[in-house]
């Protein structure tokens, strides 16, 4: 076919997907810089670029997030609320120790800065930035340019892969998996697999590659828990999204589970750690299965206790400097470190996010949060965006709940209007 007119040859392009606001550019810039400085600080590159440079980058990121929030919030009331909330957080967490409180304030800025920014875009930017930053130290290790020696732990031979600890490569890769699954899966608004038309999903090839990397990391670093959680996330995605098994639907049992899972696991972990007895055989077996995480959590509770505003934890991961002490459990560590008030707020935030994901049938976010809830029993990634990007979905989940409320309200209005029209038609019929 020959096109004779220029007007007929033009192709209409949907430019909405390419539109990016100034606020989004600011937020994504801060997010990329934040991810890069975390990876530098947790790899061999910290020896070359660490110290004051990373501290300056962190404070620059805080400035970017604060500017983004102030630019996106148009009303004086919202800006005042932001400043009051920030000052309250500063008071709660800094009065004990500035080094303990500052990461929480930085996280608060990241969460509030994500307001009005697409969470799918956040996951996409986080996926590509983290993947590149994750791959570079491993490539340097595999090429033999710089290679940290193996860790020998009894019968275990574990590779660092140029990370400062052997499990970091596996832990960070799990978040790359979370972000990839969310960024490249379309929202199923109909639920239970009854979608209309084509819905983009992560391909089987990509899923197999992610599973293969998980297996390779397990073989090289001997990190059991990250491997199990990563494979659980991939398996849940396959079952829920690829095979259309109706999980994380808006049903009563799943709504109750979403509200109670995080509090139940937090309370259960605390009670188990509190009542641990080293001389009882079943407790000893459970402690061995978790690589001493249970006994260390019990030791932390006895040594530091639980306070309203938290307390500083003195840890030791260098065997040469004395006995090893590190609290891995996210629930126990955050409870001791930040105190009961902040810990309750964090658990409520996660419960709200999980509930919003379930009632809105945002299944990939729901399975991400489910994995985070289970994994936090034995590892601390509740408040680490680079290990757990779902924490940045809080403002998005509040919006989901607002949409659900407006949807129910509109449905009630339509029902009342339909009932009124039906009664009026009956009256007109009777009068005629």
Tab-separated table of C-alpha atoms in Angstrom:
chain	number	residue	atom	x	y	z
A	1	UNK	CA	0.000	0.000	0.000
A	2	UNK	CA	1.325	3.439	-0.947
A	3	UNK	CA	0.631	6.294	1.457
A	4	UNK	CA	-0.030	9.388	-0.570
A	5	UNK	CA	-0.639	11.928	2.143
A	6	UNK	CA	1.714	12.902	4.975
A	7	UNK	CA	-1.238	13.134	7.350
A	8	UNK	CA	-1.988	9.427	6.800
A	9	UNK	CA	1.654	8.484	7.403
A	10	UNK	CA	1.884	9.972	10.881
A	11	UNK	CA	1.841	7.572	13.805
A	12	UNK	CA	0.059	8.599	16.949
A	13	UNK	CA	2.187	7.963	20.003
A	14	UNK	CA	0.941	7.659	23.554
A	15	UNK	CA	3.358	9.937	25.372
A	16	UNK	CA	1.747	9.578	28.797
A	17	UNK	CA	4.013	6.704	29.740
A	18	UNK	CA	7.092	8.831	29.008
A	19	UNK	CA	5.981	11.829	31.042
A	20	UNK	CA	8.019	12.436	34.169
A	21	UNK	CA	7.447	15.295	36.596
A	22	UNK	CA	10.151	17.336	38.302
A	23	UNK	CA	9.166	15.757	41.626
A	24	UNK	CA	9.676	12.264	40.175
A	25	UNK	CA	13.068	13.214	38.742
A	26	UNK	CA	14.126	14.545	42.148
A	27	UNK	CA	12.937	11.446	43.967
A	28	UNK	CA	14.504	8.992	41.508
A	29	UNK	CA	17.804	10.901	41.641
A	30	UNK	CA	17.840	10.624	45.436
A	31	UNK	CA	16.843	6.948	45.242
A	32	UNK	CA	19.617	6.053	42.774
A	33	UNK	CA	22.249	7.872	44.848
A	34	UNK	CA	20.972	6.185	48.003
A	35	UNK	CA	21.191	2.703	46.458
A	36	UNK	CA	24.689	3.339	45.123
A	37	UNK	CA	26.052	4.588	48.445
A	38	UNK	CA	24.595	1.551	50.257
A	39	UNK	CA	26.230	-0.851	47.803
A	40	UNK	CA	29.540	0.992	48.019
A	41	UNK	CA	29.395	0.859	51.827
A	42	UNK	CA	28.665	-2.897	51.854
A	43	UNK	CA	31.324	-3.995	49.350
A	44	UNK	CA	35.080	-3.786	48.908
A	45	UNK	CA	34.607	-0.383	47.258
A	46	UNK	CA	34.070	1.097	50.741
A	47	UNK	CA	37.849	0.865	51.180
A	48	UNK	CA	38.279	3.288	48.273
A	49	UNK	CA	35.181	5.513	48.427
A	50	UNK	CA	33.895	5.180	51.997
A	51	UNK	CA	33.944	7.462	55.005
A	52	UNK	CA	33.016	11.094	54.583
A	53	UNK	CA	32.015	10.722	50.912
A	54	UNK	CA	29.224	8.262	51.704
A	55	UNK	CA	28.067	10.385	54.640
A	56	UNK	CA	27.892	13.436	52.371
A	57	UNK	CA	25.881	11.471	49.790
A	58	UNK	CA	23.402	10.326	52.456
A	59	UNK	CA	22.806	13.869	53.671
A	60	UNK	CA	22.521	15.112	50.083
A	61	UNK	CA	19.869	12.436	49.457
A	62	UNK	CA	17.979	13.601	52.562
A	63	UNK	CA	18.029	17.142	51.162
A	64	UNK	CA	16.689	15.914	47.793
A	65	UNK	CA	13.830	13.988	49.448
A	66	UNK	CA	12.935	16.964	51.666
A	67	UNK	CA	12.889	19.344	48.681
A	68	UNK	CA	10.739	16.894	46.720
A	69	UNK	CA	8.217	16.694	49.558
A	70	UNK	CA	8.016	20.465	49.956
A	71	UNK	CA	7.613	20.954	46.188
A	72	UNK	CA	4.914	18.301	45.770
A	73	UNK	CA	2.845	19.411	48.766
A	74	UNK	CA	0.993	22.538	47.677
A	75	UNK	CA	-1.011	23.276	50.816
A	76	UNK	CA	0.440	24.990	53.869
A	77	UNK	CA	-1.345	22.476	56.099
A	78	UNK	CA	0.405	19.478	54.495
A	79	UNK	CA	3.807	21.178	54.631
A	80	UNK	CA	3.289	22.036	58.289
A	81	UNK	CA	2.217	18.446	59.018
A	82	UNK	CA	5.371	17.163	57.305
A	83	UNK	CA	7.620	19.435	59.363
A	84	UNK	CA	5.839	18.497	62.625
A	85	UNK	CA	6.085	14.784	61.779
A	86	UNK	CA	9.763	15.087	60.951
A	87	UNK	CA	10.532	17.004	64.144
A	88	UNK	CA	8.583	14.407	66.172
A	89	UNK	CA	10.630	11.630	64.602
A	90	UNK	CA	13.822	13.517	65.365
A	91	UNK	CA	12.750	13.894	69.002
A	92	UNK	CA	11.792	10.229	69.372
A	93	UNK	CA	14.845	8.624	67.842
A	94	UNK	CA	17.691	11.082	68.277
A	95	UNK	CA	17.305	11.715	71.987
A	96	UNK	CA	18.975	8.368	72.664
A	97	UNK	CA	21.678	8.212	69.997
A	98	UNK	CA	22.170	10.213	66.785
A	99	UNK	CA	23.720	7.254	64.946
A	100	UNK	CA	20.726	5.102	65.824
A	101	UNK	CA	18.085	7.681	65.008
A	102	UNK	CA	19.419	9.171	61.788
A	103	UNK	CA	18.776	6.081	59.563
A	104	UNK	CA	15.147	6.097	60.720
A	105	UNK	CA	14.755	9.774	59.830
A	106	UNK	CA	16.320	9.109	56.429
A	107	UNK	CA	13.854	6.269	55.874
A	108	UNK	CA	10.937	8.506	56.883
A	109	UNK	CA	11.987	11.041	54.237
A	110	UNK	CA	12.181	8.282	51.621
A	111	UNK	CA	8.709	6.978	52.503
A	112	UNK	CA	7.051	10.409	52.513
A	113	UNK	CA	8.947	11.396	49.368
A	114	UNK	CA	7.418	8.422	47.521
A	115	UNK	CA	3.985	10.054	47.790
A	116	UNK	CA	2.557	10.812	44.310
A	117	UNK	CA	5.356	8.800	42.679
A	118	UNK	CA	4.422	5.585	40.867
A	119	UNK	CA	5.490	2.628	42.992
A	120	UNK	CA	5.904	0.572	39.822
A	121	UNK	CA	8.381	3.157	38.532
A	122	UNK	CA	10.172	3.111	41.890
A	123	UNK	CA	10.547	-0.668	41.597
A	124	UNK	CA	11.781	-0.374	38.011
A	125	UNK	CA	14.435	2.214	38.910
A	126	UNK	CA	15.415	0.248	42.005
A	127	UNK	CA	15.635	-2.984	39.981
A	128	UNK	CA	18.010	-1.682	37.312
A	129	UNK	CA	20.145	0.393	39.699
A	130	UNK	CA	20.432	-2.447	42.227
A	131	UNK	CA	21.108	-5.053	39.542
A	132	UNK	CA	24.033	-3.070	38.099
A	133	UNK	CA	25.409	-2.180	41.553
A	134	UNK	CA	24.980	-5.807	42.701
A	135	UNK	CA	26.680	-7.267	39.640
A	136	UNK	CA	29.827	-5.082	39.565
A	137	UNK	CA	31.541	-6.382	42.770
A	138	UNK	CA	30.690	-9.973	41.809
A	139	UNK	CA	32.144	-9.436	38.315
A	140	UNK	CA	35.306	-7.987	39.866
A	141	UNK	CA	35.492	-11.093	42.083
A	142	UNK	CA	34.908	-13.616	39.291
A	143	UNK	CA	37.441	-11.946	36.981
A	144	UNK	CA	40.062	-12.152	39.739
A	145	UNK	CA	40.662	-8.384	39.834
A	146	UNK	CA	39.980	-8.275	43.574
A	147	UNK	CA	39.013	-11.312	45.596
A	148	UNK	CA	38.231	-11.551	49.292
A	149	UNK	CA	39.355	-14.863	50.860
A	150	UNK	CA	36.832	-17.544	51.735
A	151	UNK	CA	35.234	-17.809	55.168
A	152	UNK	CA	35.747	-21.201	56.787
A	153	UNK	CA	33.063	-21.921	59.388
A	154	UNK	CA	33.313	-25.509	60.641
A	155	UNK	CA	32.425	-27.561	57.534
A	156	UNK	CA	31.156	-24.534	55.587
A	157	UNK	CA	33.229	-22.829	52.874
A	158	UNK	CA	31.624	-19.483	52.065
A	159	UNK	CA	32.480	-16.900	49.410
A	160	UNK	CA	32.169	-13.178	50.140
A	161	UNK	CA	31.808	-12.253	46.443
A	162	UNK	CA	33.464	-8.928	47.387
A	163	UNK	CA	30.693	-8.025	49.875
A	164	UNK	CA	31.614	-7.172	53.444
A	165	UNK	CA	29.681	-10.202	54.700
A	166	UNK	CA	28.956	-13.509	52.984
A	167	UNK	CA	25.157	-13.274	53.085
A	168	UNK	CA	24.847	-9.739	51.653
A	169	UNK	CA	24.964	-10.774	47.990
A	170	UNK	CA	22.055	-13.191	48.519
A	171	UNK	CA	20.048	-10.788	50.690
A	172	UNK	CA	20.348	-7.910	48.190
A	173	UNK	CA	19.496	-10.184	45.267
A	174	UNK	CA	16.172	-11.063	46.899
A	175	UNK	CA	15.145	-7.406	46.723
A	176	UNK	CA	16.171	-7.357	43.051
A	177	UNK	CA	13.780	-10.284	42.543
A	178	UNK	CA	10.973	-8.469	44.406
A	179	UNK	CA	11.405	-5.312	42.299
A	180	UNK	CA	11.642	-7.230	39.013
A	181	UNK	CA	8.452	-9.197	39.692
A	182	UNK	CA	6.511	-6.062	40.650
A	183	UNK	CA	7.868	-3.716	37.972
A	184	UNK	CA	7.108	-6.070	35.083
A	185	UNK	CA	3.730	-7.465	36.111
A	186	UNK	CA	0.520	-5.659	35.248
A	187	UNK	CA	-2.168	-5.086	37.844
A	188	UNK	CA	-4.959	-7.696	37.822
A	189	UNK	CA	-7.971	-5.562	38.700
A	190	UNK	CA	-10.513	-8.287	38.051
A	191	UNK	CA	-8.940	-10.762	40.458
A	192	UNK	CA	-8.897	-14.560	40.393
A	193	UNK	CA	-7.196	-14.578	37.010
A	194	UNK	CA	-10.228	-13.221	35.118
A	195	UNK	CA	-8.290	-10.409	33.462
A	196	UNK	CA	-9.458	-8.685	30.304
A	197	UNK	CA	-7.050	-8.815	27.370
A	198	UNK	CA	-3.289	-9.253	27.618
A	199	UNK	CA	-1.616	-8.779	30.979
A	200	UNK	CA	2.150	-8.354	31.080
A	201	UNK	CA	3.936	-10.857	33.282
A	202	UNK	CA	7.533	-11.832	33.956
A	203	UNK	CA	8.475	-14.482	31.397
A	204	UNK	CA	9.284	-18.078	32.253
A	205	UNK	CA	12.843	-17.524	31.000
A	206	UNK	CA	13.378	-14.620	33.435
A	207	UNK	CA	11.897	-16.676	36.290
A	208	UNK	CA	14.255	-19.569	35.511
A	209	UNK	CA	17.235	-17.185	35.426
A	210	UNK	CA	16.309	-15.714	38.823
A	211	UNK	CA	15.876	-19.197	40.305
A	212	UNK	CA	19.236	-20.291	38.843
A	213	UNK	CA	20.999	-17.269	40.389
A	214	UNK	CA	19.373	-18.091	43.754
A	215	UNK	CA	20.711	-21.651	43.526
A	216	UNK	CA	24.182	-20.410	42.519
A	217	UNK	CA	24.295	-17.932	45.422
A	218	UNK	CA	23.245	-20.698	47.825
A	219	UNK	CA	25.983	-22.999	46.534
A	220	UNK	CA	28.686	-20.306	46.709
A	221	UNK	CA	27.785	-18.448	49.918
A	222	UNK	CA	25.933	-21.211	51.829
A	223	UNK	CA	23.163	-18.812	52.909
A	224	UNK	CA	20.153	-20.979	53.611
A	225	UNK	CA	17.542	-18.464	54.792
A	226	UNK	CA	17.899	-15.955	51.916
A	227	UNK	CA	17.773	-18.870	49.483
A	228	UNK	CA	14.586	-20.300	50.998
A	229	UNK	CA	12.845	-16.903	51.075
A	230	UNK	CA	13.924	-16.041	47.529
A	231	UNK	CA	12.682	-19.362	46.183
A	232	UNK	CA	9.452	-18.979	48.176
A	233	UNK	CA	8.858	-15.587	46.526
A	234	UNK	CA	9.469	-17.029	43.038
A	235	UNK	CA	7.250	-20.040	43.779
A	236	UNK	CA	4.413	-17.830	45.052
A	237	UNK	CA	4.675	-15.710	41.910
A	238	UNK	CA	4.484	-18.776	39.672
A	239	UNK	CA	1.491	-20.185	41.554
A	240	UNK	CA	-0.399	-16.894	41.903
A	241	UNK	CA	0.385	-15.054	38.661
A	242	UNK	CA	1.489	-17.654	36.109
A	243	UNK	CA	-0.795	-20.537	37.136
A	244	UNK	CA	-3.714	-18.271	38.222
A	245	UNK	CA	-4.235	-20.008	41.579
A	246	UNK	CA	-6.532	-17.648	43.569
A	247	UNK	CA	-4.219	-16.520	46.374
A	248	UNK	CA	-4.189	-13.068	48.033
A	249	UNK	CA	-7.747	-12.401	46.905
A	250	UNK	CA	-10.114	-10.021	48.646
A	251	UNK	CA	-11.666	-12.683	50.855
A	252	UNK	CA	-12.423	-12.597	54.543
A	253	UNK	CA	-9.758	-15.082	55.631
A	254	UNK	CA	-7.035	-13.365	53.633
A	255	UNK	CA	-8.049	-9.941	54.947
A	256	UNK	CA	-7.769	-11.241	58.511
A	257	UNK	CA	-4.390	-12.837	57.688
A	258	UNK	CA	-3.110	-9.562	56.225
A	259	UNK	CA	-4.022	-7.631	59.372
A	260	UNK	CA	-2.683	-10.174	61.864
A	261	UNK	CA	0.389	-11.720	60.206
A	262	UNK	CA	2.980	-9.072	61.120
A	263	UNK	CA	1.723	-8.545	64.725
A	264	UNK	CA	1.437	-12.311	65.270
A	265	UNK	CA	4.953	-13.020	64.021
A	266	UNK	CA	6.368	-10.086	66.004
A	267	UNK	CA	4.706	-11.198	69.254
A	268	UNK	CA	5.523	-14.861	68.619
A	269	UNK	CA	9.196	-14.106	67.914
A	270	UNK	CA	9.444	-12.016	71.082
A	271	UNK	CA	7.846	-14.718	73.263
A	272	UNK	CA	10.046	-17.476	71.830
A	273	UNK	CA	13.227	-15.415	72.288
A	274	UNK	CA	12.178	-14.320	75.782
A	275	UNK	CA	11.455	-17.874	76.982
A	276	UNK	CA	14.478	-19.528	75.362
A	277	UNK	CA	16.264	-21.999	77.648
A	278	UNK	CA	19.661	-23.187	76.472
A	279	UNK	CA	19.558	-26.352	78.618
A	280	UNK	CA	16.294	-27.631	77.127
A	281	UNK	CA	16.982	-29.968	74.198
A	282	UNK	CA	14.136	-28.761	71.935
A	283	UNK	CA	15.240	-25.135	72.364
A	284	UNK	CA	18.845	-26.135	71.608
A	285	UNK	CA	17.778	-27.914	68.406
A	286	UNK	CA	15.730	-24.902	67.303
A	287	UNK	CA	18.671	-22.609	68.049
A	288	UNK	CA	20.982	-24.807	65.978
A	289	UNK	CA	18.529	-24.778	63.066
A	290	UNK	CA	18.546	-20.952	63.072
A	291	UNK	CA	22.357	-20.710	63.365
A	292	UNK	CA	22.254	-19.374	66.960
A	293	UNK	CA	19.797	-16.599	66.112
A	294	UNK	CA	17.460	-17.647	68.919
A	295	UNK	CA	20.094	-17.622	71.671
A	296	UNK	CA	21.508	-14.286	70.441
A	297	UNK	CA	18.029	-12.722	70.455
A	298	UNK	CA	17.510	-13.989	74.010
A	299	UNK	CA	20.904	-12.586	74.995
A	300	UNK	CA	19.990	-9.214	73.476
A	301	UNK	CA	16.691	-9.022	75.384
A	302	UNK	CA	18.455	-9.822	78.670
A	303	UNK	CA	21.330	-7.416	78.076
A	304	UNK	CA	19.439	-4.376	76.726
A	305	UNK	CA	15.757	-4.931	77.521
A	306	UNK	CA	12.773	-3.249	75.841
A	307	UNK	CA	12.251	0.488	76.401
A	308	UNK	CA	9.717	3.004	75.145
A	309	UNK	CA	12.279	4.950	73.103
A	310	UNK	CA	14.845	2.216	72.486
A	311	UNK	CA	18.497	1.864	73.385
A	312	UNK	CA	21.795	1.527	71.563
A	313	UNK	CA	22.912	-2.040	70.799
A	314	UNK	CA	26.625	-2.837	71.018
A	315	UNK	CA	27.377	-5.703	68.648
A	316	UNK	CA	30.500	-7.606	67.688
A	317	UNK	CA	30.978	-9.499	64.407
A	318	UNK	CA	34.764	-9.778	64.656
A	319	UNK	CA	35.700	-13.073	66.300
A	320	UNK	CA	39.187	-11.761	67.064
A	321	UNK	CA	37.745	-9.055	69.326
A	322	UNK	CA	35.799	-11.396	71.583
A	323	UNK	CA	32.643	-13.481	71.520
A	324	UNK	CA	30.356	-13.005	68.515
A	325	UNK	CA	27.166	-11.062	69.180
A	326	UNK	CA	24.720	-9.877	66.508
A	327	UNK	CA	20.899	-9.811	66.593
A	328	UNK	CA	19.609	-11.010	63.230
A	329	UNK	CA	15.862	-11.063	63.942
A	330	UNK	CA	14.235	-7.960	62.479
A	331	UNK	CA	11.457	-8.010	65.057
A	332	UNK	CA	13.743	-8.319	68.077
A	333	UNK	CA	16.435	-5.938	66.840
A	334	UNK	CA	14.061	-3.112	65.926
A	335	UNK	CA	12.129	-3.577	69.168
A	336	UNK	CA	15.289	-3.123	71.237
A	337	UNK	CA	16.961	-0.513	69.032
A	338	UNK	CA	14.068	1.867	68.357
A	339	UNK	CA	11.804	1.086	71.300
A	340	UNK	CA	8.226	-0.018	71.719
A	341	UNK	CA	6.572	3.130	70.296
A	342	UNK	CA	8.417	3.160	66.967
A	343	UNK	CA	8.213	-0.637	66.686
A	344	UNK	CA	4.413	-0.645	67.064
A	345	UNK	CA	4.147	2.087	64.407
A	346	UNK	CA	6.320	0.056	62.004
A	347	UNK	CA	4.259	-3.115	62.502
A	348	UNK	CA	1.025	-1.142	61.975
A	349	UNK	CA	2.448	0.323	58.763
A	350	UNK	CA	3.222	-3.120	57.398
A	351	UNK	CA	-0.206	-4.431	58.427
A	352	UNK	CA	-1.896	-1.519	56.629
A	353	UNK	CA	0.195	-2.154	53.501
A	354	UNK	CA	-0.547	-5.885	53.510
A	355	UNK	CA	-4.266	-5.251	54.027
A	356	UNK	CA	-4.357	-2.646	51.223
A	357	UNK	CA	-2.577	-5.034	48.848
A	358	UNK	CA	-5.045	-7.846	49.602
A	359	UNK	CA	-8.265	-5.808	49.355
A	360	UNK	CA	-7.021	-4.197	46.114
A	361	UNK	CA	-5.821	-7.545	44.689
A	362	UNK	CA	-2.318	-6.187	44.198
A	363	UNK	CA	-1.013	-9.733	44.390
A	364	UNK	CA	2.688	-9.179	43.716
A	365	UNK	CA	2.918	-6.581	46.488
A	366	UNK	CA	0.996	-8.947	48.778
A	367	UNK	CA	3.382	-11.841	48.168
A	368	UNK	CA	6.368	-9.484	48.659
A	369	UNK	CA	5.017	-8.438	52.055
A	370	UNK	CA	4.254	-12.038	52.997
A	371	UNK	CA	7.884	-13.007	52.304
A	372	UNK	CA	9.161	-9.991	54.257
A	373	UNK	CA	6.980	-10.913	57.240
A	374	UNK	CA	8.322	-14.469	57.343
A	375	UNK	CA	11.924	-13.492	56.620
A	376	UNK	CA	11.988	-10.838	59.360
A	377	UNK	CA	11.720	-13.550	62.014
A	378	UNK	CA	15.373	-14.414	61.412
A	379	UNK	CA	16.780	-11.482	59.426
A	380	UNK	CA	16.615	-7.727	59.822
A	381	UNK	CA	15.337	-6.034	56.655
A	382	UNK	CA	12.145	-4.363	57.893
A	383	UNK	CA	13.611	-0.855	57.635
A	384	UNK	CA	16.146	-1.283	54.829
A	385	UNK	CA	14.838	-0.114	51.413
A	386	UNK	CA	17.765	-1.688	49.552
A	387	UNK	CA	16.926	-5.080	51.066
A	388	UNK	CA	13.164	-4.529	51.126
A	389	UNK	CA	11.739	-2.055	48.631
A	390	UNK	CA	8.156	-2.698	49.725
A	391	UNK	CA	8.557	-0.228	52.630
A	392	UNK	CA	8.426	2.573	50.003
A	393	UNK	CA	4.903	1.461	49.022
A	394	UNK	CA	3.289	2.900	52.167
A	395	UNK	CA	1.884	6.082	50.573
A	396	UNK	CA	0.778	4.051	47.556
A	397	UNK	CA	-1.087	1.631	49.846
A	398	UNK	CA	-2.823	4.513	51.622
A	399	UNK	CA	-3.983	5.621	48.161
A	400	UNK	CA	-5.229	2.105	47.425
A	401	UNK	CA	-7.359	2.171	50.570
A	402	UNK	CA	-8.675	5.611	49.592
A	403	UNK	CA	-9.649	4.291	46.157
A	404	UNK	CA	-11.419	1.334	47.739
A	405	UNK	CA	-13.336	3.680	50.046
A	406	UNK	CA	-14.391	5.904	47.126
A	407	UNK	CA	-15.393	2.812	45.157
A	408	UNK	CA	-17.631	1.567	47.973
A	409	UNK	CA	-19.117	5.035	48.399
A	410	UNK	CA	-19.914	5.283	44.664
A	411	UNK	CA	-21.461	1.826	44.754
A	412	UNK	CA	-23.721	2.830	47.657
A	413	UNK	CA	-24.767	5.998	45.812
A	414	UNK	CA	-25.614	4.019	42.670
A	415	UNK	CA	-27.558	1.493	44.728
A	416	UNK	CA	-29.582	4.234	46.436
A	417	UNK	CA	-30.182	5.997	43.121
A	418	UNK	CA	-31.326	2.750	41.510
A	419	UNK	CA	-33.647	2.006	44.416
A	420	UNK	CA	-35.103	5.522	44.274
A	421	UNK	CA	-35.659	5.303	40.509
A	422	UNK	CA	-37.326	1.918	40.943
A	423	UNK	CA	-39.726	3.295	43.579
A	424	UNK	CA	-40.489	6.340	41.443
A	425	UNK	CA	-41.248	4.133	38.433
A	426	UNK	CA	-43.617	2.048	40.552
A	427	UNK	CA	-45.368	5.201	41.717
A	428	UNK	CA	-45.740	6.482	38.161
A	429	UNK	CA	-47.138	3.111	37.090
A	430	UNK	CA	-49.649	3.102	39.911
A	431	UNK	CA	-50.742	6.683	39.151
A	432	UNK	CA	-51.230	5.942	35.465
